[in-house]
Amino acid sequence: ETGVTQSPTHLIKTRGQQVTLRCSSQSGHNTVSWYQQALGQGPQFIFQYYREEENGRGNFPPRFSGLQFPNYSSELNVNALELDDSALYLCASSLVPLDREEETQYFGPGTRLLVL
Amino acid sequence: ELKVEQNPLFLSMQEGKNYTIYCNYSTTSDRLYWYRQDPGKSLESLFVLLSNGAVKQEGRLMASLDTKARLSTLHITAAVHDLSATYFCAVDMDSNYQLIWGAGTKLIIKP
């Protein structure tokens, strides 16, 4: 158990709808990163939030947006869902700057999104 | 653009055998991670490699890093069935946790 939780665990939506996924970070962590993992592939970095500000973004369109709250929990919002958005969405929490050299980030269990 | 390539992508082996998974990356990097993922599950951190020549070992797994060759290896010694999983390497260019991932190596270990 990493202490990172995500909700919901599974979700089914139809094309064109909007979805909000939630992540609760590990206690003491101030940074959350979101990843998309399509079936059989490695995760793709979507974006990262640090102290409520976006702190880096991967190659994803603007319809992917996020929020980080003062308690460091986070949301990922996806508008105008497309079939290719079907994937496992993972959040990971971490402490930046690094508290110690060998620090790592901790992943939640993921939300599996199916778009029909 | 940073690219991370793993090989092989699929590996089926017998218990008791040794094998190595390779991870090549295209530009300099601060940190390299190895993760394990079981089917339908999230990602479990195995190793963080920071510097050239770094070697880490945990049980039957050993990871190493050659920053000059931009190559990391994950070596499995005397494999057991419980090590069946998909293994990913991921590179962090700026120590900011914005990781670039390999495609993963699906490892099946047969009794």
Short mmCIF file of C-alpha atoms in Angstrom, two decimals:
data_model
loop_
_atom_site.label_atom_id
_atom_site.label_comp_id
_atom_site.label_asym_id
_atom_site.label_seq_id
_atom_site.Cartn_x
_atom_site.Cartn_y
_atom_site.Cartn_z
CA GLU A 1 0.00 0.00 0.00
CA THR A 2 1.43 3.35 -1.08
CA GLY A 3 -1.07 5.64 0.65
CA VAL A 4 -2.16 7.05 -2.71
CA THR A 5 -5.83 6.49 -3.47
CA GLN A 6 -7.82 7.01 -6.64
CA SER A 7 -11.52 7.07 -7.41
CA PRO A 8 -13.44 5.67 -9.05
CA THR A 9 -11.75 2.35 -9.79
CA HIS A 10 -13.67 1.78 -13.01
CA LEU A 11 -15.72 4.04 -15.22
CA ILE A 12 -17.65 3.66 -18.46
CA LYS A 13 -18.45 6.73 -20.55
CA THR A 14 -19.63 7.41 -24.07
CA ARG A 15 -17.83 9.40 -26.71
CA GLY A 16 -18.24 13.15 -26.26
CA GLN A 17 -18.90 13.01 -22.52
CA GLN A 18 -16.74 14.53 -19.83
CA VAL A 19 -15.07 12.71 -16.93
CA THR A 20 -13.40 13.67 -13.65
CA LEU A 21 -10.95 11.36 -11.95
CA ARG A 22 -9.70 11.93 -8.40
CA CYS A 23 -6.48 11.25 -6.57
CA SER A 24 -5.53 11.60 -2.93
CA SER A 25 -1.80 11.97 -2.41
CA GLN A 26 0.38 10.32 0.18
CA SER A 27 0.64 12.35 3.35
CA GLY A 28 3.37 15.00 3.17
CA HIS A 29 3.68 14.94 -0.62
CA ASN A 30 3.24 18.20 -2.49
CA THR A 31 3.42 17.04 -6.11
CA VAL A 32 1.11 14.89 -8.16
CA SER A 33 1.72 13.53 -11.63
CA TRP A 34 -0.88 11.95 -13.89
CA TYR A 35 -0.20 9.24 -16.44
CA GLN A 36 -2.24 7.50 -19.10
CA GLN A 37 -1.51 3.83 -19.71
CA ALA A 38 -3.14 2.23 -22.74
CA LEU A 39 -3.50 -1.53 -22.74
CA GLY A 40 -0.18 -3.25 -23.32
CA GLN A 41 1.84 -0.03 -23.30
CA GLY A 42 3.97 1.96 -20.93
CA PRO A 43 2.54 4.96 -19.09
CA GLN A 44 2.51 8.35 -20.85
CA PHE A 45 3.06 11.50 -18.80
CA ILE A 46 0.01 13.80 -18.97
CA PHE A 47 0.90 16.61 -16.56
CA GLN A 48 2.16 17.41 -13.11
CA TYR A 49 0.92 19.75 -10.40
CA TYR A 50 3.11 21.30 -7.74
CA ARG A 51 1.56 23.44 -5.02
CA GLU A 52 -1.64 23.88 -7.05
CA GLU A 53 0.10 25.04 -10.24
CA GLU A 54 0.69 23.04 -13.41
CA ASN A 55 4.39 22.25 -13.44
CA GLY A 56 4.89 20.43 -16.71
CA ARG A 57 2.81 18.82 -19.41
CA GLY A 58 3.26 15.96 -21.80
CA ASN A 59 1.95 15.69 -25.34
CA PHE A 60 -1.76 15.77 -24.51
CA PRO A 61 -4.40 18.16 -25.89
CA PRO A 62 -6.01 20.91 -23.79
CA ARG A 63 -9.15 18.85 -23.26
CA PHE A 64 -7.05 17.09 -20.60
CA SER A 65 -6.94 19.42 -17.63
CA GLY A 66 -6.28 19.17 -13.96
CA LEU A 67 -6.49 20.72 -10.55
CA GLN A 68 -4.57 20.36 -7.34
CA PHE A 69 -6.18 21.44 -4.09
CA PRO A 70 -4.61 22.95 -0.95
CA ASN A 71 -4.61 19.53 0.70
CA TYR A 72 -2.65 18.29 -2.36
CA SER A 73 -5.43 16.04 -3.61
CA SER A 74 -5.93 16.29 -7.34
CA GLU A 75 -8.37 15.90 -10.21
CA LEU A 76 -7.92 14.97 -13.83
CA ASN A 77 -10.66 16.20 -16.16
CA VAL A 78 -11.11 15.02 -19.70
CA ASN A 79 -13.61 16.75 -21.98
CA ALA A 80 -15.09 15.53 -25.25
CA LEU A 81 -14.05 11.94 -24.64
CA GLU A 82 -12.73 9.95 -27.58
CA LEU A 83 -12.53 6.19 -27.99
CA ASP A 84 -8.71 6.37 -27.73
CA ASP A 85 -9.03 7.84 -24.24
CA SER A 86 -9.85 4.34 -22.99
CA ALA A 87 -6.96 3.51 -20.68
CA LEU A 88 -5.77 3.11 -17.12
CA TYR A 89 -5.18 6.51 -15.55
CA LEU A 90 -2.58 6.57 -12.83
CA CYS A 91 -1.68 9.30 -10.41
CA ALA A 92 1.58 9.39 -8.53
CA SER A 93 2.50 11.55 -5.57
CA SER A 94 5.95 12.75 -4.63
CA LEU A 95 7.82 15.33 -2.60
CA VAL A 96 9.66 18.06 -4.49
CA PRO A 97 12.34 19.10 -4.03
CA LEU A 98 13.69 15.67 -3.30
CA ASP A 99 13.95 15.05 0.40
CA ARG A 100 16.63 12.48 -0.16
CA GLU A 101 18.49 11.35 -3.25
CA GLU A 102 16.80 8.00 -3.56
CA GLU A 103 13.28 9.28 -3.18
CA THR A 104 10.70 7.97 -5.58
CA GLN A 105 7.12 8.65 -6.46
CA TYR A 106 4.27 6.45 -5.32
CA PHE A 107 1.48 5.34 -7.59
CA GLY A 108 -2.17 4.89 -6.84
CA PRO A 109 -4.13 1.85 -8.00
CA GLY A 110 -5.47 3.63 -11.06
CA THR A 111 -8.84 4.33 -12.65
CA ARG A 112 -9.75 2.20 -15.62
CA LEU A 113 -11.76 4.27 -18.11
CA LEU A 114 -13.67 2.73 -20.97
CA VAL A 115 -15.10 5.02 -23.64
CA LEU A 116 -17.79 3.52 -25.86
CA GLU B 1 13.03 14.20 -27.67
CA LEU B 2 13.89 11.61 -25.08
CA LYS B 3 13.11 8.05 -26.10
CA VAL B 4 13.30 4.96 -23.93
CA GLU B 5 13.53 1.53 -25.50
CA GLN B 6 13.29 -1.79 -23.74
CA ASN B 7 14.11 -5.21 -25.02
CA PRO B 8 12.92 -7.78 -25.18
CA LEU B 9 9.25 -6.81 -25.02
CA PHE B 10 8.25 -10.33 -24.15
CA LEU B 11 10.20 -13.03 -22.37
CA SER B 12 9.16 -16.52 -21.44
CA MET B 13 11.60 -18.47 -19.37
CA GLN B 14 11.89 -21.47 -17.12
CA GLU B 15 12.28 -21.30 -13.39
CA GLY B 16 15.88 -21.41 -12.27
CA LYS B 17 17.27 -19.64 -15.35
CA ASN B 18 19.01 -16.28 -15.55
CA TYR B 19 18.12 -13.48 -17.92
CA THR B 20 18.62 -9.78 -18.54
CA ILE B 21 16.25 -7.03 -19.63
CA TYR B 22 17.80 -4.02 -21.37
CA CYS B 23 16.76 -0.38 -21.27
CA ASN B 24 18.31 2.16 -23.65
CA TYR B 25 17.57 5.87 -23.54
CA SER B 26 18.46 8.59 -26.00
CA THR B 27 19.61 11.62 -23.95
CA THR B 28 21.32 12.31 -20.67
CA SER B 29 19.26 11.72 -17.59
CA ASP B 30 19.43 12.37 -13.86
CA ARG B 31 17.63 9.26 -12.67
CA LEU B 32 16.46 5.94 -13.95
CA TYR B 33 13.74 3.85 -12.35
CA TRP B 34 12.64 0.25 -12.63
CA TYR B 35 9.04 -0.59 -11.85
CA ARG B 36 7.05 -3.78 -11.69
CA GLN B 37 3.40 -4.11 -12.72
CA ASP B 38 1.23 -7.15 -12.10
CA PRO B 39 -1.78 -7.68 -14.41
CA GLY B 40 -4.54 -5.19 -13.68
CA LYS B 41 -2.51 -3.58 -10.92
CA SER B 42 -0.60 -0.37 -10.36
CA LEU B 43 3.14 0.22 -10.50
CA GLU B 44 5.54 -0.84 -7.78
CA SER B 45 8.91 0.86 -7.51
CA LEU B 46 11.85 -1.56 -7.59
CA PHE B 47 15.00 0.51 -8.01
CA VAL B 48 16.20 4.08 -8.37
CA LEU B 49 19.56 4.42 -10.12
CA LEU B 50 21.30 7.75 -9.85
CA SER B 51 24.85 7.63 -11.10
CA ASN B 52 27.13 5.90 -13.53
CA GLY B 53 28.06 2.45 -12.38
CA ALA B 54 25.22 2.28 -9.86
CA VAL B 55 24.19 -1.26 -8.98
CA LYS B 56 21.24 -2.17 -6.80
CA GLN B 57 20.10 -5.63 -5.74
CA GLU B 58 16.95 -6.90 -4.13
CA GLY B 59 16.48 -10.63 -3.87
CA ARG B 60 16.81 -12.20 -7.32
CA LEU B 61 16.76 -8.85 -9.13
CA MET B 62 19.78 -6.69 -9.81
CA ALA B 63 19.74 -3.39 -11.69
CA SER B 64 22.70 -1.47 -13.07
CA LEU B 65 23.25 1.81 -14.87
CA ASP B 66 25.84 2.88 -17.44
CA THR B 67 25.20 6.55 -18.13
CA LYS B 68 27.90 6.75 -20.79
CA ALA B 69 26.25 4.03 -22.82
CA ARG B 70 22.79 5.29 -21.78
CA LEU B 71 21.95 1.74 -20.82
CA SER B 72 20.39 0.12 -17.79
CA THR B 73 19.97 -3.59 -17.22
CA LEU B 74 17.69 -5.58 -14.97
CA HIS B 75 19.14 -9.02 -14.30
CA ILE B 76 17.07 -11.89 -12.99
CA THR B 77 18.91 -14.68 -11.22
CA ALA B 78 17.44 -18.16 -10.79
CA ALA B 79 13.97 -16.99 -11.75
CA VAL B 80 10.94 -18.08 -9.76
CA HIS B 81 7.28 -17.99 -10.81
CA ASP B 82 6.48 -15.07 -8.46
CA LEU B 83 8.64 -12.79 -10.60
CA SER B 84 6.19 -13.08 -13.49
CA ALA B 85 5.06 -9.50 -14.23
CA THR B 86 5.67 -6.64 -16.62
CA TYR B 87 8.82 -4.65 -15.91
CA PHE B 88 9.22 -1.03 -16.95
CA CYS B 89 12.17 1.26 -16.97
CA ALA B 90 11.54 5.01 -16.80
CA VAL B 91 13.85 7.97 -17.15
CA ASP B 92 13.69 11.27 -15.31
CA MET B 93 15.68 13.93 -17.14
CA ASP B 94 15.49 16.69 -14.55
CA SER B 95 14.75 14.95 -11.23
CA ASN B 96 11.20 16.31 -11.37
CA TYR B 97 9.26 13.03 -11.63
CA GLN B 98 8.06 13.73 -15.18
CA LEU B 99 9.02 10.29 -16.33
CA ILE B 100 9.44 8.93 -19.83
CA TRP B 101 8.72 5.22 -19.91
CA GLY B 102 9.76 2.23 -21.92
CA ALA B 103 7.11 -0.02 -23.44
CA GLY B 104 7.65 -2.68 -20.79
CA THR B 105 8.93 -6.25 -20.80
CA LYS B 106 6.31 -8.88 -20.10
CA LEU B 107 8.05 -11.66 -18.22
CA ILE B 108 6.47 -15.10 -17.87
CA ILE B 109 8.28 -17.65 -15.75
CA LYS B 110 7.14 -21.21 -16.16
CA PRO B 111 7.48 -23.81 -13.42
#
